[in-house]
Amino acid sequence: MLAAALAAAVLAAAPQTSPGYAWGEREWDDGRGPLSRHYFEYGDRYPSGHDLFYGDRTGSFYYLVFGNRSGSAYFWRYGREAGSSYFWRYGRTAGSEYHWRYGRGCLSETGWREGAACTAAEVVAFQTACIAQVIDIAPCRAINARLDAWLANAGTMSSRPPADVVTEMRRAPD
């Protein structure tokens, strides 16, 4: 009896193997987790609107313009993995157009409607697809509204205006 209770306690304390954060339409509308509208509007860490606007790490608008890995405009245009336009067009797993339309779980229309769990890397790929305007759901509209406000105040942070970088990112690749 004691052994069974001890085993149950150990299993209950074991880390979860299912990845990520709750994601989906219900979570966005009614949730309080990191991928909810509430957290986007009132949170102060990634992936909140505050961190997008004022941060400088992966997932921020600053990184979108000046970074070179997943979550950046550069990676969207020239990368080959999830979070790139190449992968969006030709991939088959999470982060691709195919998966968005026909897949299940995170980064799929079905996952958005029914709920799913997303890893941090999937959240970055989702955010990038939103900014590239290949997905149009409620969080994408919120992200792009913040981005438009950020671009209006960004000025010239380098020799190339950030708005030009985003415009190129949104242009359909040849």
mmCIF file with all atom_site columns, C-alpha atoms in Angstrom:
data_model
loop_
_atom_site.group_PDB
_atom_site.id
_atom_site.type_symbol
_atom_site.label_atom_id
_atom_site.label_alt_id
_atom_site.label_comp_id
_atom_site.label_asym_id
_atom_site.label_entity_id
_atom_site.label_seq_id
_atom_site.pdbx_PDB_ins_code
_atom_site.Cartn_x
_atom_site.Cartn_y
_atom_site.Cartn_z
_atom_site.occupancy
_atom_site.B_iso_or_equiv
_atom_site.pdbx_formal_charge
_atom_site.auth_seq_id
_atom_site.auth_comp_id
_atom_site.auth_asym_id
_atom_site.auth_atom_id
_atom_site.pdbx_PDB_model_num
ATOM 1   C CA . MET A 1 1   ? 0.000   0.000  0.000   1.00 0.00 ? 1   MET A CA 1
ATOM 2   C CA . LEU A 1 2   ? 2.794   2.379  0.931   1.00 0.00 ? 2   LEU A CA 1
ATOM 3   C CA . ALA A 1 3   ? 4.671   1.486  -2.259  1.00 0.00 ? 3   ALA A CA 1
ATOM 4   C CA . ALA A 1 4   ? 1.593   2.244  -4.372  1.00 0.00 ? 4   ALA A CA 1
ATOM 5   C CA . ALA A 1 5   ? 1.109   5.605  -2.653  1.00 0.00 ? 5   ALA A CA 1
ATOM 6   C CA . LEU A 1 6   ? 4.797   6.435  -3.122  1.00 0.00 ? 6   LEU A CA 1
ATOM 7   C CA . ALA A 1 7   ? 4.656   5.485  -6.812  1.00 0.00 ? 7   ALA A CA 1
ATOM 8   C CA . ALA A 1 8   ? 1.556   7.631  -7.306  1.00 0.00 ? 8   ALA A CA 1
ATOM 9   C CA . ALA A 1 9   ? 3.280   10.588 -5.622  1.00 0.00 ? 9   ALA A CA 1
ATOM 10  C CA . VAL A 1 10  ? 6.381   10.202 -7.795  1.00 0.00 ? 10  VAL A CA 1
ATOM 11  C CA . LEU A 1 11  ? 4.305   9.999  -10.969 1.00 0.00 ? 11  LEU A CA 1
ATOM 12  C CA . ALA A 1 12  ? 2.277   13.036 -9.964  1.00 0.00 ? 12  ALA A CA 1
ATOM 13  C CA . ALA A 1 13  ? 5.457   15.048 -9.385  1.00 0.00 ? 13  ALA A CA 1
ATOM 14  C CA . ALA A 1 14  ? 7.083   13.941 -12.657 1.00 0.00 ? 14  ALA A CA 1
ATOM 15  C CA . PRO A 1 15  ? 7.422   16.637 -15.305 1.00 0.00 ? 15  PRO A CA 1
ATOM 16  C CA . GLN A 1 16  ? 4.798   16.605 -18.010 1.00 0.00 ? 16  GLN A CA 1
ATOM 17  C CA . THR A 1 17  ? 5.909   15.264 -21.351 1.00 0.00 ? 17  THR A CA 1
ATOM 18  C CA . SER A 1 18  ? 3.237   17.060 -23.368 1.00 0.00 ? 18  SER A CA 1
ATOM 19  C CA . PRO A 1 19  ? 4.782   20.240 -24.735 1.00 0.00 ? 19  PRO A CA 1
ATOM 20  C CA . GLY A 1 20  ? 3.787   23.799 -24.501 1.00 0.00 ? 20  GLY A CA 1
ATOM 21  C CA . TYR A 1 21  ? 1.065   26.230 -23.770 1.00 0.00 ? 21  TYR A CA 1
ATOM 22  C CA . ALA A 1 22  ? -2.682  25.991 -24.330 1.00 0.00 ? 22  ALA A CA 1
ATOM 23  C CA . TRP A 1 23  ? -3.524  27.515 -27.720 1.00 0.00 ? 23  TRP A CA 1
ATOM 24  C CA . GLY A 1 24  ? -6.719  27.977 -29.642 1.00 0.00 ? 24  GLY A CA 1
ATOM 25  C CA . GLU A 1 25  ? -9.764  30.132 -30.113 1.00 0.00 ? 25  GLU A CA 1
ATOM 26  C CA . ARG A 1 26  ? -11.203 29.397 -26.651 1.00 0.00 ? 26  ARG A CA 1
ATOM 27  C CA . GLU A 1 27  ? -7.859  30.067 -24.976 1.00 0.00 ? 27  GLU A CA 1
ATOM 28  C CA . TRP A 1 28  ? -7.481  33.348 -26.873 1.00 0.00 ? 28  TRP A CA 1
ATOM 29  C CA . ASP A 1 29  ? -10.993 34.539 -26.005 1.00 0.00 ? 29  ASP A CA 1
ATOM 30  C CA . ASP A 1 30  ? -11.439 33.223 -22.459 1.00 0.00 ? 30  ASP A CA 1
ATOM 31  C CA . GLY A 1 31  ? -8.076  31.998 -21.171 1.00 0.00 ? 31  GLY A CA 1
ATOM 32  C CA . ARG A 1 32  ? -5.478  33.582 -18.932 1.00 0.00 ? 32  ARG A CA 1
ATOM 33  C CA . GLY A 1 33  ? -2.414  31.653 -20.134 1.00 0.00 ? 33  GLY A CA 1
ATOM 34  C CA . PRO A 1 34  ? 0.500   33.002 -22.199 1.00 0.00 ? 34  PRO A CA 1
ATOM 35  C CA . LEU A 1 35  ? -1.405  32.545 -25.479 1.00 0.00 ? 35  LEU A CA 1
ATOM 36  C CA . SER A 1 36  ? -4.574  34.337 -24.387 1.00 0.00 ? 36  SER A CA 1
ATOM 37  C CA . ARG A 1 37  ? -5.840  37.784 -25.361 1.00 0.00 ? 37  ARG A CA 1
ATOM 38  C CA . HIS A 1 38  ? -5.696  38.720 -21.670 1.00 0.00 ? 38  HIS A CA 1
ATOM 39  C CA . TYR A 1 39  ? -1.983  37.913 -21.465 1.00 0.00 ? 39  TYR A CA 1
ATOM 40  C CA . PHE A 1 40  ? -1.297  39.581 -24.816 1.00 0.00 ? 40  PHE A CA 1
ATOM 41  C CA . GLU A 1 41  ? -2.887  42.811 -23.592 1.00 0.00 ? 41  GLU A CA 1
ATOM 42  C CA . TYR A 1 42  ? -1.780  42.818 -19.943 1.00 0.00 ? 42  TYR A CA 1
ATOM 43  C CA . GLY A 1 43  ? 1.266   40.545 -19.663 1.00 0.00 ? 43  GLY A CA 1
ATOM 44  C CA . ASP A 1 44  ? 4.825   41.824 -19.662 1.00 0.00 ? 44  ASP A CA 1
ATOM 45  C CA . ARG A 1 45  ? 6.821   38.802 -20.851 1.00 0.00 ? 45  ARG A CA 1
ATOM 46  C CA . TYR A 1 46  ? 6.948   36.920 -24.123 1.00 0.00 ? 46  TYR A CA 1
ATOM 47  C CA . PRO A 1 47  ? 4.580   36.518 -25.962 1.00 0.00 ? 47  PRO A CA 1
ATOM 48  C CA . SER A 1 48  ? 2.772   39.574 -24.603 1.00 0.00 ? 48  SER A CA 1
ATOM 49  C CA . GLY A 1 49  ? 2.116   42.649 -26.705 1.00 0.00 ? 49  GLY A CA 1
ATOM 50  C CA . HIS A 1 50  ? 4.350   44.569 -24.285 1.00 0.00 ? 50  HIS A CA 1
ATOM 51  C CA . ASP A 1 51  ? 7.320   42.289 -24.967 1.00 0.00 ? 51  ASP A CA 1
ATOM 52  C CA . LEU A 1 52  ? 6.713   42.389 -28.720 1.00 0.00 ? 52  LEU A CA 1
ATOM 53  C CA . PHE A 1 53  ? 6.758   46.188 -28.619 1.00 0.00 ? 53  PHE A CA 1
ATOM 54  C CA . TYR A 1 54  ? 9.594   46.828 -26.157 1.00 0.00 ? 54  TYR A CA 1
ATOM 55  C CA . GLY A 1 55  ? 11.693  43.647 -26.192 1.00 0.00 ? 55  GLY A CA 1
ATOM 56  C CA . ASP A 1 56  ? 14.840  42.911 -28.174 1.00 0.00 ? 56  ASP A CA 1
ATOM 57  C CA . ARG A 1 57  ? 14.970  39.096 -28.100 1.00 0.00 ? 57  ARG A CA 1
ATOM 58  C CA . THR A 1 58  ? 13.440  36.446 -30.355 1.00 0.00 ? 58  THR A CA 1
ATOM 59  C CA . GLY A 1 59  ? 9.754   37.212 -30.753 1.00 0.00 ? 59  GLY A CA 1
ATOM 60  C CA . SER A 1 60  ? 10.088  40.983 -30.453 1.00 0.00 ? 60  SER A CA 1
ATOM 61  C CA . PHE A 1 61  ? 9.552   43.437 -33.279 1.00 0.00 ? 61  PHE A CA 1
ATOM 62  C CA . TYR A 1 62  ? 13.140  44.612 -32.851 1.00 0.00 ? 62  TYR A CA 1
ATOM 63  C CA . TYR A 1 63  ? 14.355  41.043 -33.429 1.00 0.00 ? 63  TYR A CA 1
ATOM 64  C CA . LEU A 1 64  ? 11.965  40.716 -36.366 1.00 0.00 ? 64  LEU A CA 1
ATOM 65  C CA . VAL A 1 65  ? 13.834  43.536 -38.112 1.00 0.00 ? 65  VAL A CA 1
ATOM 66  C CA . PHE A 1 66  ? 17.410  42.991 -36.907 1.00 0.00 ? 66  PHE A CA 1
ATOM 67  C CA . GLY A 1 67  ? 17.595  39.259 -36.090 1.00 0.00 ? 67  GLY A CA 1
ATOM 68  C CA . ASN A 1 68  ? 18.730  36.453 -38.366 1.00 0.00 ? 68  ASN A CA 1
ATOM 69  C CA . ARG A 1 69  ? 17.154  33.298 -36.925 1.00 0.00 ? 69  ARG A CA 1
ATOM 70  C CA . SER A 1 70  ? 13.610  32.019 -36.467 1.00 0.00 ? 70  SER A CA 1
ATOM 71  C CA . GLY A 1 71  ? 11.336  34.933 -35.653 1.00 0.00 ? 71  GLY A CA 1
ATOM 72  C CA . SER A 1 72  ? 13.127  37.360 -37.965 1.00 0.00 ? 72  SER A CA 1
ATOM 73  C CA . ALA A 1 73  ? 12.182  38.737 -41.367 1.00 0.00 ? 73  ALA A CA 1
ATOM 74  C CA . TYR A 1 74  ? 15.573  37.537 -42.608 1.00 0.00 ? 74  TYR A CA 1
ATOM 75  C CA . PHE A 1 75  ? 14.823  33.950 -41.572 1.00 0.00 ? 75  PHE A CA 1
ATOM 76  C CA . TRP A 1 76  ? 11.319  34.155 -43.066 1.00 0.00 ? 76  TRP A CA 1
ATOM 77  C CA . ARG A 1 77  ? 12.835  35.081 -46.432 1.00 0.00 ? 77  ARG A CA 1
ATOM 78  C CA . TYR A 1 78  ? 15.982  32.923 -46.458 1.00 0.00 ? 78  TYR A CA 1
ATOM 79  C CA . GLY A 1 79  ? 15.487  30.095 -43.942 1.00 0.00 ? 79  GLY A CA 1
ATOM 80  C CA . ARG A 1 80  ? 14.428  26.538 -44.727 1.00 0.00 ? 80  ARG A CA 1
ATOM 81  C CA . GLU A 1 81  ? 12.904  25.374 -41.422 1.00 0.00 ? 81  GLU A CA 1
ATOM 82  C CA . ALA A 1 82  ? 9.591   26.061 -39.654 1.00 0.00 ? 82  ALA A CA 1
ATOM 83  C CA . GLY A 1 83  ? 9.154   29.816 -39.443 1.00 0.00 ? 83  GLY A CA 1
ATOM 84  C CA . SER A 1 84  ? 10.368  30.439 -43.006 1.00 0.00 ? 84  SER A CA 1
ATOM 85  C CA . SER A 1 85  ? 8.392   31.163 -46.160 1.00 0.00 ? 85  SER A CA 1
ATOM 86  C CA . TYR A 1 86  ? 10.091  28.185 -47.826 1.00 0.00 ? 86  TYR A CA 1
ATOM 87  C CA . PHE A 1 87  ? 8.851   25.840 -45.115 1.00 0.00 ? 87  PHE A CA 1
ATOM 88  C CA . TRP A 1 88  ? 5.416   27.472 -45.181 1.00 0.00 ? 88  TRP A CA 1
ATOM 89  C CA . ARG A 1 89  ? 5.117   26.641 -48.894 1.00 0.00 ? 89  ARG A CA 1
ATOM 90  C CA . TYR A 1 90  ? 6.853   23.252 -49.070 1.00 0.00 ? 90  TYR A CA 1
ATOM 91  C CA . GLY A 1 91  ? 6.790   21.755 -45.572 1.00 0.00 ? 91  GLY A CA 1
ATOM 92  C CA . ARG A 1 92  ? 4.298   19.187 -44.293 1.00 0.00 ? 92  ARG A CA 1
ATOM 93  C CA . THR A 1 93  ? 4.576   19.521 -40.510 1.00 0.00 ? 93  THR A CA 1
ATOM 94  C CA . ALA A 1 94  ? 3.682   22.296 -38.036 1.00 0.00 ? 94  ALA A CA 1
ATOM 95  C CA . GLY A 1 95  ? 4.650   25.650 -39.517 1.00 0.00 ? 95  GLY A CA 1
ATOM 96  C CA . SER A 1 96  ? 3.628   24.796 -43.080 1.00 0.00 ? 96  SER A CA 1
ATOM 97  C CA . GLU A 1 97  ? 0.579   25.829 -45.071 1.00 0.00 ? 97  GLU A CA 1
ATOM 98  C CA . TYR A 1 98  ? -0.200  22.156 -45.614 1.00 0.00 ? 98  TYR A CA 1
ATOM 99  C CA . HIS A 1 99  ? -0.254  21.509 -41.882 1.00 0.00 ? 99  HIS A CA 1
ATOM 100 C CA . TRP A 1 100 ? -2.287  24.665 -41.262 1.00 0.00 ? 100 TRP A CA 1
ATOM 101 C CA . ARG A 1 101 ? -5.007  23.413 -43.625 1.00 0.00 ? 101 ARG A CA 1
ATOM 102 C CA . TYR A 1 102 ? -4.921  19.660 -43.083 1.00 0.00 ? 102 TYR A CA 1
ATOM 103 C CA . GLY A 1 103 ? -3.043  18.991 -39.852 1.00 0.00 ? 103 GLY A CA 1
ATOM 104 C CA . ARG A 1 104 ? -4.036  18.720 -36.222 1.00 0.00 ? 104 ARG A CA 1
ATOM 105 C CA . GLY A 1 105 ? -2.569  20.270 -33.106 1.00 0.00 ? 105 GLY A CA 1
ATOM 106 C CA . CYS A 1 106 ? -0.637  23.490 -32.881 1.00 0.00 ? 106 CYS A CA 1
ATOM 107 C CA . LEU A 1 107 ? -0.344  25.618 -36.005 1.00 0.00 ? 107 LEU A CA 1
ATOM 108 C CA . SER A 1 108 ? -3.380  24.086 -37.694 1.00 0.00 ? 108 SER A CA 1
ATOM 109 C CA . GLU A 1 109 ? -6.875  25.421 -38.326 1.00 0.00 ? 109 GLU A CA 1
ATOM 110 C CA . THR A 1 110 ? -8.241  22.390 -36.497 1.00 0.00 ? 110 THR A CA 1
ATOM 111 C CA . GLY A 1 111 ? -5.984  23.053 -33.528 1.00 0.00 ? 111 GLY A CA 1
ATOM 112 C CA . TRP A 1 112 ? -7.099  26.672 -33.485 1.00 0.00 ? 112 TRP A CA 1
ATOM 113 C CA . ARG A 1 113 ? -10.791 25.696 -33.450 1.00 0.00 ? 113 ARG A CA 1
ATOM 114 C CA . GLU A 1 114 ? -10.506 22.755 -31.043 1.00 0.00 ? 114 GLU A CA 1
ATOM 115 C CA . GLY A 1 115 ? -7.553  23.795 -28.896 1.00 0.00 ? 115 GLY A CA 1
ATOM 116 C CA . ALA A 1 116 ? -4.034  22.415 -28.800 1.00 0.00 ? 116 ALA A CA 1
ATOM 117 C CA . ALA A 1 117 ? -0.696  22.861 -27.057 1.00 0.00 ? 117 ALA A CA 1
ATOM 118 C CA . CYS A 1 118 ? 2.176   24.802 -28.625 1.00 0.00 ? 118 CYS A CA 1
ATOM 119 C CA . THR A 1 119 ? 5.879   24.763 -27.854 1.00 0.00 ? 119 THR A CA 1
ATOM 120 C CA . ALA A 1 120 ? 7.870   27.984 -27.626 1.00 0.00 ? 120 ALA A CA 1
ATOM 121 C CA . ALA A 1 121 ? 9.372   27.352 -31.095 1.00 0.00 ? 121 ALA A CA 1
ATOM 122 C CA . GLU A 1 122 ? 5.885   26.866 -32.545 1.00 0.00 ? 122 GLU A CA 1
ATOM 123 C CA . VAL A 1 123 ? 4.746   30.134 -30.965 1.00 0.00 ? 123 VAL A CA 1
ATOM 124 C CA . VAL A 1 124 ? 7.602   31.963 -32.735 1.00 0.00 ? 124 VAL A CA 1
ATOM 125 C CA . ALA A 1 125 ? 6.716   30.288 -36.065 1.00 0.00 ? 125 ALA A CA 1
ATOM 126 C CA . PHE A 1 126 ? 3.051   31.205 -35.554 1.00 0.00 ? 126 PHE A CA 1
ATOM 127 C CA . GLN A 1 127 ? 3.872   34.820 -34.779 1.00 0.00 ? 127 GLN A CA 1
ATOM 128 C CA . THR A 1 128 ? 6.094   35.048 -37.869 1.00 0.00 ? 128 THR A CA 1
ATOM 129 C CA . ALA A 1 129 ? 3.357   33.590 -40.095 1.00 0.00 ? 129 ALA A CA 1
ATOM 130 C CA . CYS A 1 130 ? 0.940   36.152 -38.647 1.00 0.00 ? 130 CYS A CA 1
ATOM 131 C CA . ILE A 1 131 ? 3.297   39.030 -39.414 1.00 0.00 ? 131 ILE A CA 1
ATOM 132 C CA . ALA A 1 132 ? 3.880   37.680 -42.931 1.00 0.00 ? 132 ALA A CA 1
ATOM 133 C CA . GLN A 1 133 ? 0.083   37.718 -43.245 1.00 0.00 ? 133 GLN A CA 1
ATOM 134 C CA . VAL A 1 134 ? -0.256  34.123 -44.410 1.00 0.00 ? 134 VAL A CA 1
ATOM 135 C CA . ILE A 1 135 ? -2.604  33.380 -41.477 1.00 0.00 ? 135 ILE A CA 1
ATOM 136 C CA . ASP A 1 136 ? -5.474  35.648 -40.470 1.00 0.00 ? 136 ASP A CA 1
ATOM 137 C CA . ILE A 1 137 ? -7.017  34.835 -37.095 1.00 0.00 ? 137 ILE A CA 1
ATOM 138 C CA . ALA A 1 138 ? -7.679  37.025 -34.047 1.00 0.00 ? 138 ALA A CA 1
ATOM 139 C CA . PRO A 1 139 ? -4.168  36.878 -32.504 1.00 0.00 ? 139 PRO A CA 1
ATOM 140 C CA . CYS A 1 140 ? -2.651  37.772 -35.885 1.00 0.00 ? 140 CYS A CA 1
ATOM 141 C CA . ARG A 1 141 ? -4.778  40.887 -36.096 1.00 0.00 ? 141 ARG A CA 1
ATOM 142 C CA . ALA A 1 142 ? -3.681  41.890 -32.573 1.00 0.00 ? 142 ALA A CA 1
ATOM 143 C CA . ILE A 1 143 ? -0.002  41.244 -33.385 1.00 0.00 ? 143 ILE A CA 1
ATOM 144 C CA . ASN A 1 144 ? -0.174  43.199 -36.648 1.00 0.00 ? 144 ASN A CA 1
ATOM 145 C CA . ALA A 1 145 ? -1.973  46.136 -35.008 1.00 0.00 ? 145 ALA A CA 1
ATOM 146 C CA . ARG A 1 146 ? 0.878   46.369 -32.462 1.00 0.00 ? 146 ARG A CA 1
ATOM 147 C CA . LEU A 1 147 ? 3.420   46.014 -35.255 1.00 0.00 ? 147 LEU A CA 1
ATOM 148 C CA . ASP A 1 148 ? 1.839   48.866 -37.219 1.00 0.00 ? 148 ASP A CA 1
ATOM 149 C CA . ALA A 1 149 ? 2.039   51.087 -34.117 1.00 0.00 ? 149 ALA A CA 1
ATOM 150 C CA . TRP A 1 150 ? 5.665   50.054 -33.554 1.00 0.00 ? 150 TRP A CA 1
ATOM 151 C CA . LEU A 1 151 ? 6.591   50.755 -37.184 1.00 0.00 ? 151 LEU A CA 1
ATOM 152 C CA . ALA A 1 152 ? 4.950   54.188 -36.986 1.00 0.00 ? 152 ALA A CA 1
ATOM 153 C CA . ASN A 1 153 ? 7.282   55.056 -34.091 1.00 0.00 ? 153 ASN A CA 1
ATOM 154 C CA . ALA A 1 154 ? 10.389  53.153 -35.203 1.00 0.00 ? 154 ALA A CA 1
ATOM 155 C CA . GLY A 1 155 ? 11.762  55.917 -37.404 1.00 0.00 ? 155 GLY A CA 1
ATOM 156 C CA . THR A 1 156 ? 15.090  55.055 -38.957 1.00 0.00 ? 156 THR A CA 1
ATOM 157 C CA . MET A 1 157 ? 16.850  52.624 -36.670 1.00 0.00 ? 157 MET A CA 1
ATOM 158 C CA . SER A 1 158 ? 19.341  51.776 -39.403 1.00 0.00 ? 158 SER A CA 1
ATOM 159 C CA . SER A 1 159 ? 20.102  52.670 -42.991 1.00 0.00 ? 159 SER A CA 1
ATOM 160 C CA . ARG A 1 160 ? 16.978  50.749 -43.971 1.00 0.00 ? 160 ARG A CA 1
ATOM 161 C CA . PRO A 1 161 ? 13.584  51.636 -42.459 1.00 0.00 ? 161 PRO A CA 1
ATOM 162 C CA . PRO A 1 162 ? 11.999  48.757 -40.496 1.00 0.00 ? 162 PRO A CA 1
ATOM 163 C CA . ALA A 1 163 ? 8.758   49.215 -42.459 1.00 0.00 ? 163 ALA A CA 1
ATOM 164 C CA . ASP A 1 164 ? 10.642  48.279 -45.643 1.00 0.00 ? 164 ASP A CA 1
ATOM 165 C CA . VAL A 1 165 ? 11.885  45.070 -44.021 1.00 0.00 ? 165 VAL A CA 1
ATOM 166 C CA . VAL A 1 166 ? 8.333   44.091 -43.052 1.00 0.00 ? 166 VAL A CA 1
ATOM 167 C CA . THR A 1 167 ? 6.977   45.016 -46.498 1.00 0.00 ? 167 THR A CA 1
ATOM 168 C CA . GLU A 1 168 ? 9.549   42.742 -48.154 1.00 0.00 ? 168 GLU A CA 1
ATOM 169 C CA . MET A 1 169 ? 8.707   39.977 -45.729 1.00 0.00 ? 169 MET A CA 1
ATOM 170 C CA . ARG A 1 170 ? 5.023   40.224 -46.617 1.00 0.00 ? 170 ARG A CA 1
ATOM 171 C CA . ARG A 1 171 ? 5.661   40.264 -50.340 1.00 0.00 ? 171 ARG A CA 1
ATOM 172 C CA . ALA A 1 172 ? 4.937   36.895 -51.882 1.00 0.00 ? 172 ALA A CA 1
ATOM 173 C CA . PRO A 1 173 ? 8.219   35.081 -52.582 1.00 0.00 ? 173 PRO A CA 1
ATOM 174 C CA . ASP A 1 174 ? 8.905   34.267 -56.202 1.00 0.00 ? 174 ASP A CA 1
#
